[in-house]
Amino acid sequence: MKKFFHYILMAAFIGGTIPFSSCNDDDENQLNEWNMSYVSLLPADYLRPIPSFTLKHIIDKGIEGSVEFQVMATLQKPASQDVSVNIDATCDGIAADKIVKSSDAAIIKAGNLKSEPVTISITDWSDIESVEEAAEYTLNIKVKDIVTGAVEVANAEFNQSVAVKIKKEQAKMEEFLFFNKEPEKSTLYTNVTDWDFSFMDGVENAGSNSVAGTGGNDVATNGVPFWVSVDFKEVKKLTGIKTSHWGPGFAPSKVEILTSDNGSTWKSWGEVGTSGSYQIIAFKNVIEARYLKYQMVTVPGRVNITKLHVYMSNE
């Protein structure tokens, strides 16, 4: 009798282990977090920090510079079939048709872990040319969707987008002034008594100075940037200026040059760094104007000017 019950228990045990083993086999064939393959979007050069791009904005010429950035799609384990990762790229202020992709999709071939790089580029900045102040934009590149016949592939929870920063500088004139360069094909005119000078209010010796040829004093201030303007009484072809100062310690280190046709509406030709007792500034091109203004921008604790002469074109 005991043997009979023993046989019954053994049969029950064996019978119980068979379905248990079958259940394990089924689990191995089911999809779970351990056998899934997850799609991520990464910079092609993911070992380096994401670069930022800087654009120059030149008045009358537009925005200079370009953005070119590469991304790739990746899997943490190979898939049984090709995976097509569709990519979307947007940038605030920039129309979609100005954002160029080398391909709309990054293809990860079956058995591989990454796609070939996809290049995202922008070269047309006409949409933001009206923005003259400095500005920042973000090129957002992200996974739009994935297409594949591999059931084990899904999007990862992270690394679904890449943000690329774009900085646009404040609009400014094209570099037009060149310090310590004597203008070519030009003559330096020193007959200042033929011209009419004006000085900013508050400067010393405005009525009796060597700049206008009305005296032997300098025009000076205690650390206040000031301007000097000159009326040539007729339109001249200007190519540069030359100024003199008591010494390097009394000279400006940055100046701005402006011209006018009427003496009231001024056009700036930009700023330029300067140094020394004698300072020559050449213009990139000939400027035809009747009025010129010399504006100090950065000055020492005591600053002056003793002479202002002008280069004129010989042609």
PDB file of C-alpha atoms in Angstrom:
ATOM      1  CA  MET A   1       0.000   0.000   0.000  1.00  0.00           C
ATOM      2  CA  LYS A   2       2.858   2.326   0.893  1.00  0.00           C
ATOM      3  CA  LYS A   3       4.493   1.657  -2.481  1.00  0.00           C
ATOM      4  CA  PHE A   4       1.207   2.572  -4.223  1.00  0.00           C
ATOM      5  CA  PHE A   5       1.052   5.969  -2.562  1.00  0.00           C
ATOM      6  CA  HIS A   6       4.728   6.483  -3.285  1.00  0.00           C
ATOM      7  CA  TYR A   7       4.107   5.904  -6.984  1.00  0.00           C
ATOM      8  CA  ILE A   8       1.146   8.303  -6.905  1.00  0.00           C
ATOM      9  CA  LEU A   9       3.289  11.077  -5.346  1.00  0.00           C
ATOM     10  CA  MET A  10       6.099  10.553  -7.832  1.00  0.00           C
ATOM     11  CA  ALA A  11       3.672  10.774 -10.735  1.00  0.00           C
ATOM     12  CA  ALA A  12       2.158  13.939  -9.311  1.00  0.00           C
ATOM     13  CA  PHE A  13       5.594  15.503  -8.863  1.00  0.00           C
ATOM     14  CA  ILE A  14       6.676  14.668 -12.385  1.00  0.00           C
ATOM     15  CA  GLY A  15       3.395  15.841 -13.734  1.00  0.00           C
ATOM     16  CA  GLY A  16       3.848  19.107 -11.890  1.00  0.00           C
ATOM     17  CA  THR A  17       7.356  19.762 -13.203  1.00  0.00           C
ATOM     18  CA  ILE A  18       6.488  19.362 -16.859  1.00  0.00           C
ATOM     19  CA  PRO A  19       4.104  22.310 -17.117  1.00  0.00           C
ATOM     20  CA  PHE A  20       6.523  24.412 -15.004  1.00  0.00           C
ATOM     21  CA  SER A  21       9.333  23.836 -17.529  1.00  0.00           C
ATOM     22  CA  SER A  22       7.016  24.664 -20.432  1.00  0.00           C
ATOM     23  CA  CYS A  23       6.120  27.975 -18.766  1.00  0.00           C
ATOM     24  CA  ASN A  24       9.840  28.991 -18.660  1.00  0.00           C
ATOM     25  CA  ASP A  25      10.229  28.270 -22.385  1.00  0.00           C
ATOM     26  CA  ASP A  26       7.237  30.478 -23.167  1.00  0.00           C
ATOM     27  CA  ASP A  27       8.666  33.354 -21.096  1.00  0.00           C
ATOM     28  CA  GLU A  28      11.918  33.243 -23.041  1.00  0.00           C
ATOM     29  CA  ASN A  29       9.994  33.742 -26.295  1.00  0.00           C
ATOM     30  CA  GLN A  30       7.954  36.634 -24.963  1.00  0.00           C
ATOM     31  CA  LEU A  31       9.098  40.280 -25.422  1.00  0.00           C
ATOM     32  CA  ASN A  32      10.261  42.020 -22.262  1.00  0.00           C
ATOM     33  CA  GLU A  33      12.684  44.743 -21.199  1.00  0.00           C
ATOM     34  CA  TRP A  34      15.565  42.268 -21.297  1.00  0.00           C
ATOM     35  CA  ASN A  35      15.252  41.200 -24.905  1.00  0.00           C
ATOM     36  CA  MET A  36      13.947  44.474 -26.440  1.00  0.00           C
ATOM     37  CA  SER A  37      16.207  46.705 -28.556  1.00  0.00           C
ATOM     38  CA  TYR A  38      15.817  50.439 -27.921  1.00  0.00           C
ATOM     39  CA  VAL A  39      16.385  53.283 -30.413  1.00  0.00           C
ATOM     40  CA  SER A  40      18.326  56.403 -29.383  1.00  0.00           C
ATOM     41  CA  LEU A  41      19.383  59.550 -31.246  1.00  0.00           C
ATOM     42  CA  LEU A  42      22.936  60.746 -30.586  1.00  0.00           C
ATOM     43  CA  PRO A  43      25.431  63.232 -32.034  1.00  0.00           C
ATOM     44  CA  ALA A  44      27.630  61.429 -34.554  1.00  0.00           C
ATOM     45  CA  ASP A  45      30.612  62.517 -32.452  1.00  0.00           C
ATOM     46  CA  TYR A  46      28.956  61.684 -29.143  1.00  0.00           C
ATOM     47  CA  LEU A  47      32.236  61.550 -27.201  1.00  0.00           C
ATOM     48  CA  ARG A  48      32.656  65.327 -27.503  1.00  0.00           C
ATOM     49  CA  PRO A  49      30.460  68.134 -26.166  1.00  0.00           C
ATOM     50  CA  ILE A  50      27.809  69.420 -28.540  1.00  0.00           C
ATOM     51  CA  PRO A  51      29.299  72.503 -30.246  1.00  0.00           C
ATOM     52  CA  SER A  52      27.554  75.863 -30.493  1.00  0.00           C
ATOM     53  CA  PHE A  53      27.581  77.992 -33.640  1.00  0.00           C
ATOM     54  CA  THR A  54      28.115  81.758 -33.947  1.00  0.00           C
ATOM     55  CA  LEU A  55      26.777  83.911 -36.778  1.00  0.00           C
ATOM     56  CA  LYS A  56      28.043  87.355 -37.772  1.00  0.00           C
ATOM     57  CA  HIS A  57      25.491  89.956 -38.814  1.00  0.00           C
ATOM     58  CA  ILE A  58      26.886  92.564 -41.193  1.00  0.00           C
ATOM     59  CA  ILE A  59      24.681  95.556 -41.954  1.00  0.00           C
ATOM     60  CA  ASP A  60      23.865  95.842 -45.682  1.00  0.00           C
ATOM     61  CA  LYS A  61      25.325  92.372 -46.295  1.00  0.00           C
ATOM     62  CA  GLY A  62      23.270  90.055 -44.112  1.00  0.00           C
ATOM     63  CA  ILE A  63      24.118  87.188 -41.796  1.00  0.00           C
ATOM     64  CA  GLU A  64      27.334  85.255 -42.342  1.00  0.00           C
ATOM     65  CA  GLY A  65      28.006  81.745 -41.120  1.00  0.00           C
ATOM     66  CA  SER A  66      26.476  78.300 -41.361  1.00  0.00           C
ATOM     67  CA  VAL A  67      25.362  75.423 -39.174  1.00  0.00           C
ATOM     68  CA  GLU A  68      26.242  71.827 -40.007  1.00  0.00           C
ATOM     69  CA  PHE A  69      25.683  69.085 -37.459  1.00  0.00           C
ATOM     70  CA  GLN A  70      25.557  65.275 -37.717  1.00  0.00           C
ATOM     71  CA  VAL A  71      23.433  62.834 -35.754  1.00  0.00           C
ATOM     72  CA  MET A  72      23.012  59.066 -35.864  1.00  0.00           C
ATOM     73  CA  ALA A  73      20.461  56.529 -34.646  1.00  0.00           C
ATOM     74  CA  THR A  74      21.661  53.730 -32.377  1.00  0.00           C
ATOM     75  CA  LEU A  75      20.474  50.459 -30.787  1.00  0.00           C
ATOM     76  CA  GLN A  76      21.844  48.904 -27.615  1.00  0.00           C
ATOM     77  CA  LYS A  77      21.575  45.456 -29.250  1.00  0.00           C
ATOM     78  CA  PRO A  78      21.268  44.416 -32.919  1.00  0.00           C
ATOM     79  CA  ALA A  79      17.798  44.010 -34.420  1.00  0.00           C
ATOM     80  CA  SER A  80      16.610  41.181 -36.649  1.00  0.00           C
ATOM     81  CA  GLN A  81      15.503  43.602 -39.403  1.00  0.00           C
ATOM     82  CA  ASP A  82      16.421  47.065 -40.681  1.00  0.00           C
ATOM     83  CA  VAL A  83      15.229  49.973 -38.545  1.00  0.00           C
ATOM     84  CA  SER A  84      14.322  53.277 -40.222  1.00  0.00           C
ATOM     85  CA  VAL A  85      14.440  56.177 -37.755  1.00  0.00           C
ATOM     86  CA  ASN A  86      12.654  59.219 -39.189  1.00  0.00           C
ATOM     87  CA  ILE A  87      14.204  62.514 -38.062  1.00  0.00           C
ATOM     88  CA  ASP A  88      12.550  65.908 -37.564  1.00  0.00           C
ATOM     89  CA  ALA A  89      14.480  69.202 -37.263  1.00  0.00           C
ATOM     90  CA  THR A  90      13.075  72.601 -36.241  1.00  0.00           C
ATOM     91  CA  CYS A  91      14.453  75.988 -35.215  1.00  0.00           C
ATOM     92  CA  ASP A  92      12.427  78.915 -33.880  1.00  0.00           C
ATOM     93  CA  GLY A  93      12.393  81.774 -36.367  1.00  0.00           C
ATOM     94  CA  ILE A  94      13.663  79.618 -39.243  1.00  0.00           C
ATOM     95  CA  ALA A  95      11.251  78.166 -41.803  1.00  0.00           C
ATOM     96  CA  ALA A  96      11.289  74.387 -42.203  1.00  0.00           C
ATOM     97  CA  ASP A  97      12.355  74.599 -45.854  1.00  0.00           C
ATOM     98  CA  LYS A  98      15.591  76.338 -44.839  1.00  0.00           C
ATOM     99  CA  ILE A  99      16.660  73.433 -42.609  1.00  0.00           C
ATOM    100  CA  VAL A 100      18.295  70.890 -44.901  1.00  0.00           C
ATOM    101  CA  LYS A 101      18.708  67.211 -44.017  1.00  0.00           C
ATOM    102  CA  SER A 102      20.984  64.885 -45.963  1.00  0.00           C
ATOM    103  CA  SER A 103      18.321  62.225 -45.373  1.00  0.00           C
ATOM    104  CA  ASP A 104      14.906  62.179 -43.737  1.00  0.00           C
ATOM    105  CA  ALA A 105      15.729  58.893 -42.013  1.00  0.00           C
ATOM    106  CA  ALA A 106      18.684  57.254 -40.315  1.00  0.00           C
ATOM    107  CA  ILE A 107      18.782  53.569 -41.317  1.00  0.00           C
ATOM    108  CA  ILE A 108      20.177  50.983 -38.909  1.00  0.00           C
ATOM    109  CA  LYS A 109      20.861  47.823 -40.885  1.00  0.00           C
ATOM    110  CA  ALA A 110      19.852  44.464 -39.424  1.00  0.00           C
ATOM    111  CA  GLY A 111      22.611  43.167 -37.170  1.00  0.00           C
ATOM    112  CA  ASN A 112      24.175  46.626 -36.707  1.00  0.00           C
ATOM    113  CA  LEU A 113      24.116  48.978 -33.744  1.00  0.00           C
ATOM    114  CA  LYS A 114      24.159  52.383 -35.480  1.00  0.00           C
ATOM    115  CA  SER A 115      23.196  54.173 -38.662  1.00  0.00           C
ATOM    116  CA  GLU A 116      25.273  56.228 -41.042  1.00  0.00           C
ATOM    117  CA  PRO A 117      25.377  59.915 -39.956  1.00  0.00           C
ATOM    118  CA  VAL A 118      22.614  62.268 -41.073  1.00  0.00           C
ATOM    119  CA  THR A 119      23.713  65.881 -41.631  1.00  0.00           C
ATOM    120  CA  ILE A 120      21.471  68.771 -40.613  1.00  0.00           C
ATOM    121  CA  SER A 121      22.488  72.148 -42.043  1.00  0.00           C
ATOM    122  CA  ILE A 122      21.293  75.753 -42.298  1.00  0.00           C
ATOM    123  CA  THR A 123      22.870  78.323 -44.622  1.00  0.00           C
ATOM    124  CA  ASP A 124      19.901  80.594 -45.437  1.00  0.00           C
ATOM    125  CA  TRP A 125      19.299  83.132 -42.632  1.00  0.00           C
ATOM    126  CA  SER A 126      16.969  85.481 -44.504  1.00  0.00           C
ATOM    127  CA  ASP A 127      14.175  84.800 -41.983  1.00  0.00           C
ATOM    128  CA  ILE A 128      16.093  86.528 -39.168  1.00  0.00           C
ATOM    129  CA  GLU A 129      17.958  89.275 -41.040  1.00  0.00           C
ATOM    130  CA  SER A 130      15.543  91.856 -39.629  1.00  0.00           C
ATOM    131  CA  VAL A 131      16.692  91.001 -36.087  1.00  0.00           C
ATOM    132  CA  GLU A 132      19.562  93.433 -35.522  1.00  0.00           C
ATOM    133  CA  GLU A 133      20.143  92.778 -31.811  1.00  0.00           C
ATOM    134  CA  ALA A 134      22.116  89.794 -30.540  1.00  0.00           C
ATOM    135  CA  ALA A 135      19.936  86.672 -30.337  1.00  0.00           C
ATOM    136  CA  GLU A 136      20.087  82.968 -29.548  1.00  0.00           C
ATOM    137  CA  TYR A 137      18.304  80.132 -31.336  1.00  0.00           C
ATOM    138  CA  THR A 138      18.090  76.380 -30.815  1.00  0.00           C
ATOM    139  CA  LEU A 139      18.140  73.778 -33.559  1.00  0.00           C
ATOM    140  CA  ASN A 140      16.095  70.872 -32.192  1.00  0.00           C
ATOM    141  CA  ILE A 141      16.726  67.508 -33.848  1.00  0.00           C
ATOM    142  CA  LYS A 142      14.511  64.655 -32.680  1.00  0.00           C
ATOM    143  CA  VAL A 143      13.147  61.207 -33.471  1.00  0.00           C
ATOM    144  CA  LYS A 144       9.862  61.588 -35.318  1.00  0.00           C
ATOM    145  CA  ASP A 145       8.988  57.877 -35.482  1.00  0.00           C
ATOM    146  CA  ILE A 146      10.527  54.509 -36.301  1.00  0.00           C
ATOM    147  CA  VAL A 147       9.597  52.049 -39.052  1.00  0.00           C
ATOM    148  CA  THR A 148      10.685  48.406 -38.858  1.00  0.00           C
ATOM    149  CA  GLY A 149       9.396  44.874 -39.113  1.00  0.00           C
ATOM    150  CA  ALA A 150      11.392  43.867 -36.033  1.00  0.00           C
ATOM    151  CA  VAL A 151       8.892  43.483 -33.187  1.00  0.00           C
ATOM    152  CA  GLU A 152      11.628  43.725 -30.579  1.00  0.00           C
ATOM    153  CA  VAL A 153      12.466  47.374 -31.447  1.00  0.00           C
ATOM    154  CA  ALA A 154      11.047  50.387 -29.600  1.00  0.00           C
ATOM    155  CA  ASN A 155      12.018  53.958 -28.719  1.00  0.00           C
ATOM    156  CA  ALA A 156      14.215  54.417 -25.676  1.00  0.00           C
ATOM    157  CA  GLU A 157      12.906  56.585 -22.851  1.00  0.00           C
ATOM    158  CA  PHE A 158      15.930  58.864 -23.151  1.00  0.00           C
ATOM    159  CA  ASN A 159      18.134  60.290 -25.947  1.00  0.00           C
ATOM    160  CA  GLN A 160      15.297  61.065 -28.319  1.00  0.00           C
ATOM    161  CA  SER A 161      16.484  64.548 -29.255  1.00  0.00           C
ATOM    162  CA  VAL A 162      19.582  66.719 -29.630  1.00  0.00           C
ATOM    163  CA  ALA A 163      19.637  70.510 -29.061  1.00  0.00           C
ATOM    164  CA  VAL A 164      22.203  72.643 -30.910  1.00  0.00           C
ATOM    165  CA  LYS A 165      22.691  76.259 -29.790  1.00  0.00           C
ATOM    166  CA  ILE A 166      23.069  79.043 -32.363  1.00  0.00           C
ATOM    167  CA  LYS A 167      24.228  82.547 -31.368  1.00  0.00           C
ATOM    168  CA  LYS A 168      23.746  85.526 -33.678  1.00  0.00           C
ATOM    169  CA  GLU A 169      25.911  88.548 -32.959  1.00  0.00           C
ATOM    170  CA  GLN A 170      24.513  92.052 -32.920  1.00  0.00           C
ATOM    171  CA  ALA A 171      24.342  93.598 -36.371  1.00  0.00           C
ATOM    172  CA  LYS A 172      27.282  95.872 -37.138  1.00  0.00           C
ATOM    173  CA  MET A 173      28.994  97.495 -40.032  1.00  0.00           C
ATOM    174  CA  GLU A 174      31.494  95.490 -42.013  1.00  0.00           C
ATOM    175  CA  GLU A 175      35.059  96.074 -40.805  1.00  0.00           C
ATOM    176  CA  PHE A 176      35.867  99.325 -42.498  1.00  0.00           C
ATOM    177  CA  LEU A 177      38.467 101.046 -40.344  1.00  0.00           C
ATOM    178  CA  PHE A 178      42.091  99.903 -40.121  1.00  0.00           C
ATOM    179  CA  PHE A 179      44.408 101.289 -37.471  1.00  0.00           C
ATOM    180  CA  ASN A 180      48.070 102.083 -38.101  1.00  0.00           C
ATOM    181  CA  LYS A 181      47.690 101.738 -41.857  1.00  0.00           C
ATOM    182  CA  GLU A 182      48.329 104.681 -44.154  1.00  0.00           C
ATOM    183  CA  PRO A 183      45.785 104.972 -47.001  1.00  0.00           C
ATOM    184  CA  GLU A 184      47.084 104.243 -50.481  1.00  0.00           C
ATOM    185  CA  LYS A 185      46.888 106.702 -53.376  1.00  0.00           C
ATOM    186  CA  SER A 186      46.085 109.498 -50.959  1.00  0.00           C
ATOM    187  CA  THR A 187      47.399 112.858 -49.768  1.00  0.00           C
ATOM    188  CA  LEU A 188      47.396 114.055 -46.158  1.00  0.00           C
ATOM    189  CA  TYR A 189      45.751 117.500 -45.937  1.00  0.00           C
ATOM    190  CA  THR A 190      46.808 119.677 -43.009  1.00  0.00           C
ATOM    191  CA  ASN A 191      45.307 123.053 -44.002  1.00  0.00           C
ATOM    192  CA  VAL A 192      42.824 122.949 -41.133  1.00  0.00           C
ATOM    193  CA  THR A 193      42.106 126.708 -41.186  1.00  0.00           C
ATOM    194  CA  ASP A 194      40.162 126.140 -44.413  1.00  0.00           C
ATOM    195  CA  TRP A 195      37.637 124.004 -42.477  1.00  0.00           C
ATOM    196  CA  ASP A 196      35.138 124.645 -39.704  1.00  0.00           C
ATOM    197  CA  PHE A 197      35.527 122.628 -36.491  1.00  0.00           C
ATOM    198  CA  SER A 198      32.975 121.893 -33.769  1.00  0.00           C
ATOM    199  CA  PHE A 199      33.618 120.308 -30.376  1.00  0.00           C
ATOM    200  CA  MET A 200      31.451 118.538 -27.830  1.00  0.00           C
ATOM    201  CA  ASP A 201      30.176 120.751 -25.023  1.00  0.00           C
ATOM    202  CA  GLY A 202      32.326 120.629 -21.928  1.00  0.00           C
ATOM    203  CA  VAL A 203      35.742 120.118 -23.512  1.00  0.00           C
ATOM    204  CA  GLU A 204      38.647 122.334 -22.535  1.00  0.00           C
ATOM    205  CA  ASN A 205      39.959 124.969 -24.976  1.00  0.00           C
ATOM    206  CA  ALA A 206      37.122 124.606 -27.477  1.00  0.00           C
ATOM    207  CA  GLY A 207      37.703 128.153 -28.757  1.00  0.00           C
ATOM    208  CA  SER A 208      41.500 128.265 -28.768  1.00  0.00           C
ATOM    209  CA  ASN A 209      43.269 125.098 -29.841  1.00  0.00           C
ATOM    210  CA  SER A 210      45.750 123.610 -32.276  1.00  0.00           C
ATOM    211  CA  VAL A 211      43.178 121.230 -33.763  1.00  0.00           C
ATOM    212  CA  ALA A 212      41.206 124.009 -35.467  1.00  0.00           C
ATOM    213  CA  GLY A 213      44.284 126.218 -35.822  1.00  0.00           C
ATOM    214  CA  THR A 214      42.834 128.897 -33.529  1.00  0.00           C
ATOM    215  CA  GLY A 215      45.471 128.606 -30.795  1.00  0.00           C
ATOM    216  CA  GLY A 216      48.209 126.522 -29.269  1.00  0.00           C
ATOM    217  CA  ASN A 217      46.173 124.609 -26.678  1.00  0.00           C
ATOM    218  CA  ASP A 218      44.947 121.044 -26.827  1.00  0.00           C
ATOM    219  CA  VAL A 219      41.317 119.947 -26.632  1.00  0.00           C
ATOM    220  CA  ALA A 220      40.958 117.761 -23.553  1.00  0.00           C
ATOM    221  CA  THR A 221      38.771 116.300 -20.820  1.00  0.00           C
ATOM    222  CA  ASN A 222      39.334 114.438 -17.586  1.00  0.00           C
ATOM    223  CA  GLY A 223      38.441 110.914 -18.638  1.00  0.00           C
ATOM    224  CA  VAL A 224      35.307 111.811 -20.641  1.00  0.00           C
ATOM    225  CA  PRO A 225      35.108 110.514 -24.247  1.00  0.00           C
ATOM    226  CA  PHE A 226      34.405 113.466 -26.544  1.00  0.00           C
ATOM    227  CA  TRP A 227      33.878 114.173 -30.209  1.00  0.00           C
ATOM    228  CA  VAL A 228      35.278 116.550 -32.808  1.00  0.00           C
ATOM    229  CA  SER A 229      33.492 117.277 -36.084  1.00  0.00           C
ATOM    230  CA  VAL A 230      34.726 119.091 -39.150  1.00  0.00           C
ATOM    231  CA  ASP A 231      32.904 120.757 -42.044  1.00  0.00           C
ATOM    232  CA  PHE A 232      35.009 120.691 -45.211  1.00  0.00           C
ATOM    233  CA  LYS A 233      32.529 123.162 -46.803  1.00  0.00           C
ATOM    234  CA  GLU A 234      32.242 120.885 -49.818  1.00  0.00           C
ATOM    235  CA  VAL A 235      32.092 117.134 -50.501  1.00  0.00           C
ATOM    236  CA  LYS A 236      35.508 115.486 -50.231  1.00  0.00           C
ATOM    237  CA  LYS A 237      36.810 112.032 -51.140  1.00  0.00           C
ATOM    238  CA  LEU A 238      38.067 110.831 -47.753  1.00  0.00           C
ATOM    239  CA  THR A 239      40.375 107.838 -47.307  1.00  0.00           C
ATOM    240  CA  GLY A 240      41.534 108.177 -43.687  1.00  0.00           C
ATOM    241  CA  ILE A 241      42.540 110.415 -40.799  1.00  0.00           C
ATOM    242  CA  LYS A 242      45.598 111.147 -38.670  1.00  0.00           C
ATOM    243  CA  THR A 243      45.432 112.455 -35.103  1.00  0.00           C
ATOM    244  CA  SER A 244      48.062 113.615 -32.625  1.00  0.00           C
ATOM    245  CA  HIS A 245      48.010 113.500 -28.801  1.00  0.00           C
ATOM    246  CA  TRP A 246      50.382 114.666 -26.024  1.00  0.00           C
ATOM    247  CA  GLY A 247      51.493 111.098 -25.384  1.00  0.00           C
ATOM    248  CA  PRO A 248      50.329 107.482 -25.318  1.00  0.00           C
ATOM    249  CA  GLY A 249      48.907 107.981 -21.825  1.00  0.00           C
ATOM    250  CA  PHE A 250      46.672 110.813 -23.082  1.00  0.00           C
ATOM    251  CA  ALA A 251      45.366 109.084 -26.218  1.00  0.00           C
ATOM    252  CA  PRO A 252      42.101 107.182 -26.765  1.00  0.00           C
ATOM    253  CA  SER A 253      42.246 103.406 -27.143  1.00  0.00           C
ATOM    254  CA  LYS A 254      39.089 103.121 -29.243  1.00  0.00           C
ATOM    255  CA  VAL A 255      37.392 105.611 -31.576  1.00  0.00           C
ATOM    256  CA  GLU A 256      34.408 105.750 -33.912  1.00  0.00           C
ATOM    257  CA  ILE A 257      34.301 107.510 -37.298  1.00  0.00           C
ATOM    258  CA  LEU A 258      31.091 109.027 -38.663  1.00  0.00           C
ATOM    259  CA  THR A 259      30.249 111.089 -41.758  1.00  0.00           C
ATOM    260  CA  SER A 260      27.327 113.214 -42.855  1.00  0.00           C
ATOM    261  CA  ASP A 261      26.002 115.074 -45.864  1.00  0.00           C
ATOM    262  CA  ASN A 262      24.144 117.710 -43.846  1.00  0.00           C
ATOM    263  CA  GLY A 263      25.874 117.919 -40.466  1.00  0.00           C
ATOM    264  CA  SER A 264      22.879 116.556 -38.546  1.00  0.00           C
ATOM    265  CA  THR A 265      22.256 113.007 -39.771  1.00  0.00           C
ATOM    266  CA  TRP A 266      25.336 110.851 -39.207  1.00  0.00           C
ATOM    267  CA  LYS A 267      26.395 107.472 -40.551  1.00  0.00           C
ATOM    268  CA  SER A 268      28.787 105.376 -38.464  1.00  0.00           C
ATOM    269  CA  TRP A 269      31.590 103.526 -40.203  1.00  0.00           C
ATOM    270  CA  GLY A 270      32.345 101.502 -37.100  1.00  0.00           C
ATOM    271  CA  GLU A 271      34.803 101.525 -34.218  1.00  0.00           C
ATOM    272  CA  VAL A 272      38.492 100.656 -34.178  1.00  0.00           C
ATOM    273  CA  GLY A 273      41.105 100.098 -31.476  1.00  0.00           C
ATOM    274  CA  THR A 274      43.939 102.642 -31.370  1.00  0.00           C
ATOM    275  CA  SER A 275      47.098 103.425 -29.388  1.00  0.00           C
ATOM    276  CA  GLY A 276      50.069 105.776 -29.306  1.00  0.00           C
ATOM    277  CA  SER A 277      50.729 109.502 -29.636  1.00  0.00           C
ATOM    278  CA  TYR A 278      50.165 109.485 -33.414  1.00  0.00           C
ATOM    279  CA  GLN A 279      47.243 107.509 -34.753  1.00  0.00           C
ATOM    280  CA  ILE A 280      46.479 106.773 -38.400  1.00  0.00           C
ATOM    281  CA  ILE A 281      43.170 105.183 -39.419  1.00  0.00           C
ATOM    282  CA  ALA A 282      42.646 104.094 -43.014  1.00  0.00           C
ATOM    283  CA  PHE A 283      39.215 103.553 -44.589  1.00  0.00           C
ATOM    284  CA  LYS A 284      38.493 100.399 -46.552  1.00  0.00           C
ATOM    285  CA  ASN A 285      36.966 102.424 -49.394  1.00  0.00           C
ATOM    286  CA  VAL A 286      36.751 106.086 -50.348  1.00  0.00           C
ATOM    287  CA  ILE A 287      33.989 107.970 -48.479  1.00  0.00           C
ATOM    288  CA  GLU A 288      32.438 110.956 -50.204  1.00  0.00           C
ATOM    289  CA  ALA A 289      31.152 113.335 -47.552  1.00  0.00           C
ATOM    290  CA  ARG A 290      31.154 116.982 -46.512  1.00  0.00           C
ATOM    291  CA  TYR A 291      31.211 116.388 -42.746  1.00  0.00           C
ATOM    292  CA  LEU A 292      33.342 114.044 -40.622  1.00  0.00           C
ATOM    293  CA  LYS A 293      33.025 113.286 -36.899  1.00  0.00           C
ATOM    294  CA  TYR A 294      35.766 111.792 -34.746  1.00  0.00           C
ATOM    295  CA  GLN A 295      34.196 110.206 -31.631  1.00  0.00           C
ATOM    296  CA  MET A 296      36.314 108.876 -28.773  1.00  0.00           C
ATOM    297  CA  VAL A 297      34.909 105.665 -27.262  1.00  0.00           C
ATOM    298  CA  THR A 298      37.475 104.411 -24.722  1.00  0.00           C
ATOM    299  CA  VAL A 299      39.797 106.898 -23.027  1.00  0.00           C
ATOM    300  CA  PRO A 300      42.268 107.122 -20.106  1.00  0.00           C
ATOM    301  CA  GLY A 301      41.832 109.317 -17.018  1.00  0.00           C
ATOM    302  CA  ARG A 302      43.011 112.348 -18.981  1.00  0.00           C
ATOM    303  CA  VAL A 303      42.590 112.453 -22.770  1.00  0.00           C
ATOM    304  CA  ASN A 304      43.338 115.065 -25.409  1.00  0.00           C
ATOM    305  CA  ILE A 305      43.817 115.736 -29.106  1.00  0.00           C
ATOM    306  CA  THR A 306      46.237 118.269 -30.580  1.00  0.00           C
ATOM    307  CA  LYS A 307      45.766 117.760 -34.321  1.00  0.00           C
ATOM    308  CA  LEU A 308      43.285 116.156 -36.720  1.00  0.00           C
ATOM    309  CA  HIS A 309      44.342 115.858 -40.355  1.00  0.00           C
ATOM    310  CA  VAL A 310      42.579 114.077 -43.194  1.00  0.00           C
ATOM    311  CA  TYR A 311      43.706 111.824 -46.058  1.00  0.00           C
ATOM    312  CA  MET A 312      41.997 112.474 -49.394  1.00  0.00           C
ATOM    313  CA  SER A 313      42.002 110.345 -52.524  1.00  0.00           C
ATOM    314  CA  ASN A 314      44.321 111.271 -55.404  1.00  0.00           C
ATOM    315  CA  GLU A 315      42.042 109.549 -57.901  1.00  0.00           C
TER     316      GLU A 315
END
